[in-house]
mmCIF file of C-alpha atoms in Angstrom:
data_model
loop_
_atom_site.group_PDB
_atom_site.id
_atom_site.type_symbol
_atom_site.label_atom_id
_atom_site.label_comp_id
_atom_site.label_asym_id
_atom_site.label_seq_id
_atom_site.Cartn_x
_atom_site.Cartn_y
_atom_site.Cartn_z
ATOM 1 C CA UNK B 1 92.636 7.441 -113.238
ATOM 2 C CA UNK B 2 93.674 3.737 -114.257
ATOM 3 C CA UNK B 3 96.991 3.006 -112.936
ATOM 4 C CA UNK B 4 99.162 2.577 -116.072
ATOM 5 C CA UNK B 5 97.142 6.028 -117.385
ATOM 6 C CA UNK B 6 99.604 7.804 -113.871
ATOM 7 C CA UNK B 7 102.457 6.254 -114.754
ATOM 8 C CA UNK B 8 102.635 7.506 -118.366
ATOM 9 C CA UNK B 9 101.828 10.775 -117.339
ATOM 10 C CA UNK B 10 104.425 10.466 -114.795
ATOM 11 C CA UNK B 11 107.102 10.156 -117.822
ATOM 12 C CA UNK B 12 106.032 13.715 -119.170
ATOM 13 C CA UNK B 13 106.032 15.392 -115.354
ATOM 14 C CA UNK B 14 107.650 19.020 -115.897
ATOM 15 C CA UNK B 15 111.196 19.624 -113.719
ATOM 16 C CA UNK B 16 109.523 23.276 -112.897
ATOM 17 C CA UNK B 17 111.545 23.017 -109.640
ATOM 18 C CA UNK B 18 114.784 22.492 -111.734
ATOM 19 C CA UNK B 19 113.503 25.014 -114.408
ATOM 20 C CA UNK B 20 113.304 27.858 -111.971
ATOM 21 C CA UNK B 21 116.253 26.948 -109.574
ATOM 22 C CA UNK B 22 118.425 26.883 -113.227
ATOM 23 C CA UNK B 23 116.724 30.451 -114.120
ATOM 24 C CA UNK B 24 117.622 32.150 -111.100
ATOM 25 C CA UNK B 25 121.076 30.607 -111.381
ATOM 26 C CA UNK B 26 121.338 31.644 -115.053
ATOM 27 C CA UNK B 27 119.919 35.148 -114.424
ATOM 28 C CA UNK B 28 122.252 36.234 -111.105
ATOM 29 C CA UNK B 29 125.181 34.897 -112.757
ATOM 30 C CA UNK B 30 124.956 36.915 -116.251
ATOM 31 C CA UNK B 31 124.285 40.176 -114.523
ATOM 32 C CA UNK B 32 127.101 39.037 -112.314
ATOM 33 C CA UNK B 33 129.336 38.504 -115.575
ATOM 34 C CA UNK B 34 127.883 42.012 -117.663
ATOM 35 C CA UNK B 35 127.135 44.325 -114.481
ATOM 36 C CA UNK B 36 130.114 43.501 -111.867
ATOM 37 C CA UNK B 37 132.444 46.158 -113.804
ATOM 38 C CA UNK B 38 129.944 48.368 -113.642
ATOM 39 C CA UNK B 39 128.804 48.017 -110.172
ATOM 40 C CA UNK B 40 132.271 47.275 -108.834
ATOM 41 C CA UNK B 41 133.869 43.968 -107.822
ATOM 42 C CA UNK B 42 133.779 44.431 -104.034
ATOM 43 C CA UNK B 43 130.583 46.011 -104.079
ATOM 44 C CA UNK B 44 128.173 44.404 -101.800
ATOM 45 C CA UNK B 45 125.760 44.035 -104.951
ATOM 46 C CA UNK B 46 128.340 42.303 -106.869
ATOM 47 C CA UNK B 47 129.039 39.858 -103.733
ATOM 48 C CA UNK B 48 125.781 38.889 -103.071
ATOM 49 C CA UNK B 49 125.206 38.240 -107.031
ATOM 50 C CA UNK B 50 128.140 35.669 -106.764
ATOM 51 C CA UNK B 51 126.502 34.141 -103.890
ATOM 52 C CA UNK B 52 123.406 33.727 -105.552
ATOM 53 C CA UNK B 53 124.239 31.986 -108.696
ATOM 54 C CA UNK B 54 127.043 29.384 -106.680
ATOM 55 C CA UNK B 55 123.990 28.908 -104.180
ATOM 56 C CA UNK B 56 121.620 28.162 -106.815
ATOM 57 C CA UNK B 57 123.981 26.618 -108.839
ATOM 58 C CA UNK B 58 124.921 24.157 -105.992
ATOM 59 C CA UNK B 59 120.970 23.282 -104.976
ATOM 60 C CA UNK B 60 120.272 23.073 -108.907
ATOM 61 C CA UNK B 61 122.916 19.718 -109.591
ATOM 62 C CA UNK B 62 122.091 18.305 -105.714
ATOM 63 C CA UNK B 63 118.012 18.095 -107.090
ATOM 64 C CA UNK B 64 118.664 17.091 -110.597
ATOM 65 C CA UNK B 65 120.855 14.241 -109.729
ATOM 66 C CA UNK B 66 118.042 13.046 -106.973
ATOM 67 C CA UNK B 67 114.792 13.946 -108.835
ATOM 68 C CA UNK B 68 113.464 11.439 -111.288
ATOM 69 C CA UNK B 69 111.941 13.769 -114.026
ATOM 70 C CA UNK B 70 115.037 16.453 -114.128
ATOM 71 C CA UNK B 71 115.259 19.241 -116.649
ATOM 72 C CA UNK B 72 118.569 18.123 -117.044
ATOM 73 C CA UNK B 73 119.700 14.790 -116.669
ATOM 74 C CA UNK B 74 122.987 15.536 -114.948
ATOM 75 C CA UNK B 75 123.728 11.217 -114.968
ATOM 76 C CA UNK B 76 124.563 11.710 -118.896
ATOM 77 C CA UNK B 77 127.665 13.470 -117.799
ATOM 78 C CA UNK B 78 128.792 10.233 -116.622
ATOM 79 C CA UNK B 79 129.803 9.188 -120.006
ATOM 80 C CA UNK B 80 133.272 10.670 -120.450
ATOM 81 C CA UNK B 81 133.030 11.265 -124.502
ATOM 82 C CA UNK B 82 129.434 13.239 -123.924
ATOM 83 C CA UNK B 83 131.232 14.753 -120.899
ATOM 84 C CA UNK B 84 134.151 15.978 -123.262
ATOM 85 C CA UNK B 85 132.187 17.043 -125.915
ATOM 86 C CA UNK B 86 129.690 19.226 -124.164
ATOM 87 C CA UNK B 87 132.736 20.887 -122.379
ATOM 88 C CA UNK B 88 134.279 21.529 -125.313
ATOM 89 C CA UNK B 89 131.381 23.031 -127.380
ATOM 90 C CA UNK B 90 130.813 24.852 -124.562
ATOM 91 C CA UNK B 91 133.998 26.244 -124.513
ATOM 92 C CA UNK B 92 134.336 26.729 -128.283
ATOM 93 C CA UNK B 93 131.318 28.880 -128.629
ATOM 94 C CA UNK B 94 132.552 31.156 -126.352
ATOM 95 C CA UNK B 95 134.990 32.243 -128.759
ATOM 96 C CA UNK B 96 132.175 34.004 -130.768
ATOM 97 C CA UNK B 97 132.979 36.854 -128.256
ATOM 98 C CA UNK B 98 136.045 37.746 -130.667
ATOM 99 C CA UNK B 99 133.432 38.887 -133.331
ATOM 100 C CA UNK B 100 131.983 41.586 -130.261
ATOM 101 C CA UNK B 101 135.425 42.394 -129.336
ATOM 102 C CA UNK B 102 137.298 42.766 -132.549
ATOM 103 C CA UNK B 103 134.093 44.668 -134.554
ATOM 104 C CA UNK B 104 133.897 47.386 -131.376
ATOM 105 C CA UNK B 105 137.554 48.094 -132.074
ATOM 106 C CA UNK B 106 137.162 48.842 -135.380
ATOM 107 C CA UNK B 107 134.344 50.876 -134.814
ATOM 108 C CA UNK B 108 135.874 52.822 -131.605
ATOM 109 C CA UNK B 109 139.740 52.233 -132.388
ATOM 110 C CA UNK B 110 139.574 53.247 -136.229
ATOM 111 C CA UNK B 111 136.566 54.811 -136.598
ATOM 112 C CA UNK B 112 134.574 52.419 -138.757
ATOM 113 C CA UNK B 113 131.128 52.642 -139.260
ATOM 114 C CA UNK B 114 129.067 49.301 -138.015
ATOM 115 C CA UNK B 115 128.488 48.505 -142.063
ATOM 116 C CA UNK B 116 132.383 48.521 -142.979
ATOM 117 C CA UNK B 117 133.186 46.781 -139.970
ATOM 118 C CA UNK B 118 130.716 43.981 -140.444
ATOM 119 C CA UNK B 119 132.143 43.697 -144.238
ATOM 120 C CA UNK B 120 135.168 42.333 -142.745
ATOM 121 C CA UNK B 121 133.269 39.092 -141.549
ATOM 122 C CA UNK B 122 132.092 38.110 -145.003
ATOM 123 C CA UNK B 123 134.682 35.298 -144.974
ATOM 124 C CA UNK B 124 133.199 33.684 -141.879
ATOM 125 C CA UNK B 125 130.259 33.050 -143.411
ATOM 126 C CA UNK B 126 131.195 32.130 -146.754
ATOM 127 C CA UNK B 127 133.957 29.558 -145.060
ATOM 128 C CA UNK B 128 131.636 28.282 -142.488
ATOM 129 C CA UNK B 129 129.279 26.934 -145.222
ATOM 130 C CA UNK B 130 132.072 25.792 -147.601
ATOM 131 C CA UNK B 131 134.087 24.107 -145.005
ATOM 132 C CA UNK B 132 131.192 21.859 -143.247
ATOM 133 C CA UNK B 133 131.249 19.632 -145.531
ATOM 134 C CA UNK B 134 134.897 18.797 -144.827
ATOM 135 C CA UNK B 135 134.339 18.407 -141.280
ATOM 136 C CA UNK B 136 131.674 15.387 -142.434
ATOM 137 C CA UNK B 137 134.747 13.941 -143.932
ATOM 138 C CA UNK B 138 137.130 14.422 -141.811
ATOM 139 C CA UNK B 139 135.301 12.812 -139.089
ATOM 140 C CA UNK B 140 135.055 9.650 -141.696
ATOM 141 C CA UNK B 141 138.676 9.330 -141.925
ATOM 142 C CA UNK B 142 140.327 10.822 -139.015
ATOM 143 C CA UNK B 143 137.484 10.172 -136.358
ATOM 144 C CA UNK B 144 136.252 12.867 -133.577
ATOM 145 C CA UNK B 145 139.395 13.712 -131.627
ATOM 146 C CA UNK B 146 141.664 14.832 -134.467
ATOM 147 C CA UNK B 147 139.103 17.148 -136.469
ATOM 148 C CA UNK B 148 138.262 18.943 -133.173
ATOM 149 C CA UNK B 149 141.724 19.691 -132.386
ATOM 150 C CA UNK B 150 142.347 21.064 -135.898
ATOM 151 C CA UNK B 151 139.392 23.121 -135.857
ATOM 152 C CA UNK B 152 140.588 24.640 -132.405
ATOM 153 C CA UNK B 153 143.892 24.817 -134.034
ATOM 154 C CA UNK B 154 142.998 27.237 -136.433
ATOM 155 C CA UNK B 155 140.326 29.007 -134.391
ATOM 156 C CA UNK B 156 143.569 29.843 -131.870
ATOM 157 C CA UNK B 157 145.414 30.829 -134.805
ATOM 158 C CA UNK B 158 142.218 33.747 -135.560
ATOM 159 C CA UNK B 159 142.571 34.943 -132.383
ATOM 160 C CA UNK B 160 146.526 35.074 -132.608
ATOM 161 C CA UNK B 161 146.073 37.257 -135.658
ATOM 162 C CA UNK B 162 143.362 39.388 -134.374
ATOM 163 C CA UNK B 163 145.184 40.399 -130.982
ATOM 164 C CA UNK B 164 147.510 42.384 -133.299
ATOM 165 C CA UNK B 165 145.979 45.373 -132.372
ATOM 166 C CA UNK B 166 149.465 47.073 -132.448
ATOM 167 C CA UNK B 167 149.143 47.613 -135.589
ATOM 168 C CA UNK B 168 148.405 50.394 -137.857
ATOM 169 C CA UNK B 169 144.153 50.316 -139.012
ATOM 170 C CA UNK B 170 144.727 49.443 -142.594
ATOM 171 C CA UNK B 171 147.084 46.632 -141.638
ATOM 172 C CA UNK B 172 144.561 45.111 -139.342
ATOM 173 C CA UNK B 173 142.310 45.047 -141.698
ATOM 174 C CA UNK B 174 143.795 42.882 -143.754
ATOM 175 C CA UNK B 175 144.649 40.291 -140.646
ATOM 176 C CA UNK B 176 141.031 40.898 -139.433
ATOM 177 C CA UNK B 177 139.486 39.619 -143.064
ATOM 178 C CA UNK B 178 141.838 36.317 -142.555
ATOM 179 C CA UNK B 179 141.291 35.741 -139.410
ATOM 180 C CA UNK B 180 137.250 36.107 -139.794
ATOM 181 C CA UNK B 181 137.921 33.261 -142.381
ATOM 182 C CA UNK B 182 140.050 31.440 -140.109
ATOM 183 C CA UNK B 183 137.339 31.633 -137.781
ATOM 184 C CA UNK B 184 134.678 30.325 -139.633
ATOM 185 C CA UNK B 185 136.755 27.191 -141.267
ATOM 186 C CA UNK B 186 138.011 26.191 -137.905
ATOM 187 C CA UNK B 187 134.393 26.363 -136.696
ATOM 188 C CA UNK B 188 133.257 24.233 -139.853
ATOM 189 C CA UNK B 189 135.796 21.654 -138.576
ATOM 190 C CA UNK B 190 134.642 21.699 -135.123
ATOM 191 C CA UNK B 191 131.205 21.124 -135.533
ATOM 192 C CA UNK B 192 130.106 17.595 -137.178
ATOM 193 C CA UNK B 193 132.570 16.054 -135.242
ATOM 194 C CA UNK B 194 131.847 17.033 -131.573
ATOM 195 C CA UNK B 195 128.419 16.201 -132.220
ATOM 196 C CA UNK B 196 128.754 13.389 -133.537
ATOM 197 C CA UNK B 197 131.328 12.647 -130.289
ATOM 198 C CA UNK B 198 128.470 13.715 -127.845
ATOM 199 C CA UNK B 199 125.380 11.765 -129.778
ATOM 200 C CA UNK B 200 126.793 8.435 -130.784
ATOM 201 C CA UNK B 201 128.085 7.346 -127.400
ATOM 202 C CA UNK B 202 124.979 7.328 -125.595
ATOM 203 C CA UNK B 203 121.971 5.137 -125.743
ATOM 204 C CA UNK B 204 119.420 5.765 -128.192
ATOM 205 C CA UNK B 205 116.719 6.577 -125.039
ATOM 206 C CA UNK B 206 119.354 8.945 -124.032
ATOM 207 C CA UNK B 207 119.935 10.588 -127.272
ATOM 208 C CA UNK B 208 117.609 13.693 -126.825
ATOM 209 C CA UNK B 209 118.340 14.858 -123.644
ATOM 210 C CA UNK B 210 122.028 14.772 -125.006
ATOM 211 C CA UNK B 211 121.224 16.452 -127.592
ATOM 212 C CA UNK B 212 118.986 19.195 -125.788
ATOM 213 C CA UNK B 213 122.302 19.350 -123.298
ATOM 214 C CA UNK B 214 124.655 20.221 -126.451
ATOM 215 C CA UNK B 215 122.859 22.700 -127.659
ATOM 216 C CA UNK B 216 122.550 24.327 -124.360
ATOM 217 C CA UNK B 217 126.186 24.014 -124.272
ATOM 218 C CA UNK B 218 126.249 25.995 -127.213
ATOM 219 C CA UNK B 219 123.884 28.614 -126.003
ATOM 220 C CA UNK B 220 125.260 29.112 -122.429
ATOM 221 C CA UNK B 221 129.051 28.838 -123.519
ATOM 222 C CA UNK B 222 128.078 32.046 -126.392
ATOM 223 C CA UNK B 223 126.289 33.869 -124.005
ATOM 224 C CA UNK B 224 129.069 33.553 -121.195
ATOM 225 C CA UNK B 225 131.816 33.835 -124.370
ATOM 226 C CA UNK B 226 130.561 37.341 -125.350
ATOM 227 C CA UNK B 227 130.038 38.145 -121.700
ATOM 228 C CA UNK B 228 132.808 37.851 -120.217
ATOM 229 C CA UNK B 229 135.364 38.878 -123.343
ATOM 230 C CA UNK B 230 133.007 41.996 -123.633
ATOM 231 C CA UNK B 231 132.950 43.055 -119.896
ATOM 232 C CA UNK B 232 137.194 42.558 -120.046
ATOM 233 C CA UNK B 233 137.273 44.846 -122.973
ATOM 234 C CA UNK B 234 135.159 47.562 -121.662
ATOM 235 C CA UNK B 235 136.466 47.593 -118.447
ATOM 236 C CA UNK B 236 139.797 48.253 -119.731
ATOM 237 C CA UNK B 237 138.685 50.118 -122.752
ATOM 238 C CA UNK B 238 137.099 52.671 -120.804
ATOM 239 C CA UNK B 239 141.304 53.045 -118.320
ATOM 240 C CA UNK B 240 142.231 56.898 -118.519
ATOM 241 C CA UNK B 241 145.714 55.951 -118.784
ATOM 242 C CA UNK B 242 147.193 52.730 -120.686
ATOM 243 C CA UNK B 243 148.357 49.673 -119.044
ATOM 244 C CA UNK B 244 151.778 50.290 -118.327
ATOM 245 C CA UNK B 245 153.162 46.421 -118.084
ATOM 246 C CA UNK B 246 151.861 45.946 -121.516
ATOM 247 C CA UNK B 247 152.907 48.858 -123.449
ATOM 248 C CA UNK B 248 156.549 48.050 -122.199
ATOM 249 C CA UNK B 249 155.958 44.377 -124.007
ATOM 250 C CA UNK B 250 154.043 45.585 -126.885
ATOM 251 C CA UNK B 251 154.351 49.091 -128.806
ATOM 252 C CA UNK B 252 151.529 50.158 -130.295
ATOM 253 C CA UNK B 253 152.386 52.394 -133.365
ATOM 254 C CA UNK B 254 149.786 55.024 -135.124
ATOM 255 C CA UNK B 255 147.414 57.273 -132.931
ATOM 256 C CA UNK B 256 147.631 56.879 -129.167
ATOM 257 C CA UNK B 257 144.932 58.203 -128.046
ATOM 258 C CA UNK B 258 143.059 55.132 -128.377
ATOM 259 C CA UNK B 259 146.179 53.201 -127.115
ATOM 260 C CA UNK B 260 143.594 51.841 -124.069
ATOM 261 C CA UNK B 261 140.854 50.665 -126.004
ATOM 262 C CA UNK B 262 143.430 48.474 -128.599
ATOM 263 C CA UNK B 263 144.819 46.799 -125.262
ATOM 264 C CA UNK B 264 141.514 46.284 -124.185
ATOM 265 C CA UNK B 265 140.724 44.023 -127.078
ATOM 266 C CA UNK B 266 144.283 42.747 -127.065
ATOM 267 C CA UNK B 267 143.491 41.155 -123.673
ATOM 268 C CA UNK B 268 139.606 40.423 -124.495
ATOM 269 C CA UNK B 269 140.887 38.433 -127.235
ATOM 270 C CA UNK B 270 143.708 36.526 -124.910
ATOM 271 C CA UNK B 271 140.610 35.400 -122.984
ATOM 272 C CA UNK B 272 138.886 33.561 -125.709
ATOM 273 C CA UNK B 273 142.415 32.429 -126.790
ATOM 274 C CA UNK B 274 142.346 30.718 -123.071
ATOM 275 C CA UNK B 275 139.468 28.732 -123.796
ATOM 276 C CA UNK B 276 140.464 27.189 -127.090
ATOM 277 C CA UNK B 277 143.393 26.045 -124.710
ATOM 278 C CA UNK B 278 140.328 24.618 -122.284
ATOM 279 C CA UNK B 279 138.885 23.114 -125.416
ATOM 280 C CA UNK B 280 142.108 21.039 -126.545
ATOM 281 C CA UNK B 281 142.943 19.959 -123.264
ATOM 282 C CA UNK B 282 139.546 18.722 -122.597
ATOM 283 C CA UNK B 283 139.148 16.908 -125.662
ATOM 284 C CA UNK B 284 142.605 15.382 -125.224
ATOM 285 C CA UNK B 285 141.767 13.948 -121.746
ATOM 286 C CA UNK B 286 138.338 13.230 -122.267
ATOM 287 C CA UNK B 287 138.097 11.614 -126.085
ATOM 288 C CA UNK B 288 139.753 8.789 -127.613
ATOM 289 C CA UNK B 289 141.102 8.732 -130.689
ATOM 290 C CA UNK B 290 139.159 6.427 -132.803
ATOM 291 C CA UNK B 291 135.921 8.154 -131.464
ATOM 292 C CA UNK B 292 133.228 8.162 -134.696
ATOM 293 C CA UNK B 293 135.832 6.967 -137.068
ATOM 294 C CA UNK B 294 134.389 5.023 -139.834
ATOM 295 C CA UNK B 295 135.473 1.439 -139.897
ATOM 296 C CA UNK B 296 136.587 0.149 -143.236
#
């Protein structure tokens, strides 16, 4: 084979090494998130799951940052606005584990069936397409920074309504259609402009494999989201008795026989409350505040 023939098919060499190390890593560490409740957190199966993914984890960013055709090129994160970006998509997406949470507890707290339950959510869809728009222009005016906050502003201020599960059904009904709404117009706020924070700072020969990293920012930080939120609600969904600390903070008025399961999603839904905190705080440190504003 010529020589300059190798070297271009050197450019498309497949990271398979990377591929499978990041797999395994993937793999332990969602059964480790899902199945450690079930299994038991000092179980020796739970243990040696941890051990797995941190191992794997570990030997997956020492080869990547060494190997010259990585799956993921780990230097990008170098770049403090792509670093802050990709954290905080990451973190924002795992939010969507308040849609898991919230719809189970209508469904096992109230006794809704899946279709009235999912009725609630017609807002988040209707306000996620209405709303990106305004993100677009936001970003124009106000830059990246701002927009991102806002949009984690009001996704907090979802969650905030929905972890009034001390309420009485019908009353969280009417909090769950707003905050479902909330949701889906602080998500249309959020989105143009972290993108456009992780894409325009880098190089245009860097621009897809930031852009393959976002989106599996997005993917991971769901998948994790919904995890973890999901294994915290079902762990303490499924208590015989409820937790006693919080039903001297909070009463819970109505039925209370499903006093257990309405903490568990009180406390599911604290969780992704944590991580819009994560998101603002990274975004604060990590983006400046005329990042992708429009000069005029």
């Amino acid at each position: 084979m010529p020589e300059n023939k190798r070297e271009n098919a050197g450019k498309y060499k497949t990271d398979w090494k990377g591929i499978i190390i990041f797999v395994i890593a993937m793999i332990t560490l969602q059964v480790f998130i899902t199945k450690g409740n079930q299994f038991g957190w000092t179980n020796w199966l739970t243990i040696v799951l941890a051990a797995i993914a941190i191992i794997f984890a570990y030997l997956f960013i020492k080869f990547e940052l060494k190997y010259p055709f990585a799956f993921v090129d780990l230097h990008l994160f170098n770049n403090n606005i792509f670093t802050g970006a990709v954290l905080s998509n990451f973190f924002i997406n795992g939010t969507a584990g308040l849609l898991i949470v919230s719809l189970t507890l209508m469904q096992k707290g109230a006794d809704y069936t899946p279709m009235q339950a999912g009725l609630l959510t017609l807002g988040f869809a209707l306000a996620v397409i209405l709303f990106m728009r305004v993100g677009e222009k936001l970003l124009q005016h106000f830059g990246a920074k701002k927009p991102i906050i806002w949009g984690a502003l009001i996704i907090a201020a979802s969650l905030i309504i929905l972890m009034q599960t001390q309420l009485m059904a019908y009353q969280y009904q009417i909090l769950a259609i707003l905050a479902y709404t909330l949701f889906g117009v602080g998500l249309a706020f959020f989105a143009t402009p972290a993108t456009d924070a992780a894409l325009s700072n880098l190089p245009e020969n860097q621009a897809g494999s930031g852009a393959g990293i976002f989106k599996m920012a997005s993917s991971l930080g769901a998948s994790f989201g919904v995890a973890i939120s999901a294994g915290i609600y079902t762990a303490l969904a499924n208590r015989e008795e409820p937790i006693e600390w919080l039903s001297n903070l909070v009463i819970f008025v109505g039925r209370q026989d499903n006093v257990s399961i309405r903490q568990g999603a009180m406390l599911a839904l604290a969780f992704c409350l944590l991580l819009v905190v994560l998101v603002i705080i990274t975004v604060i440190i990590k983006i400046p505040n005329d990042t992708g504003k429009q000069i005029k």
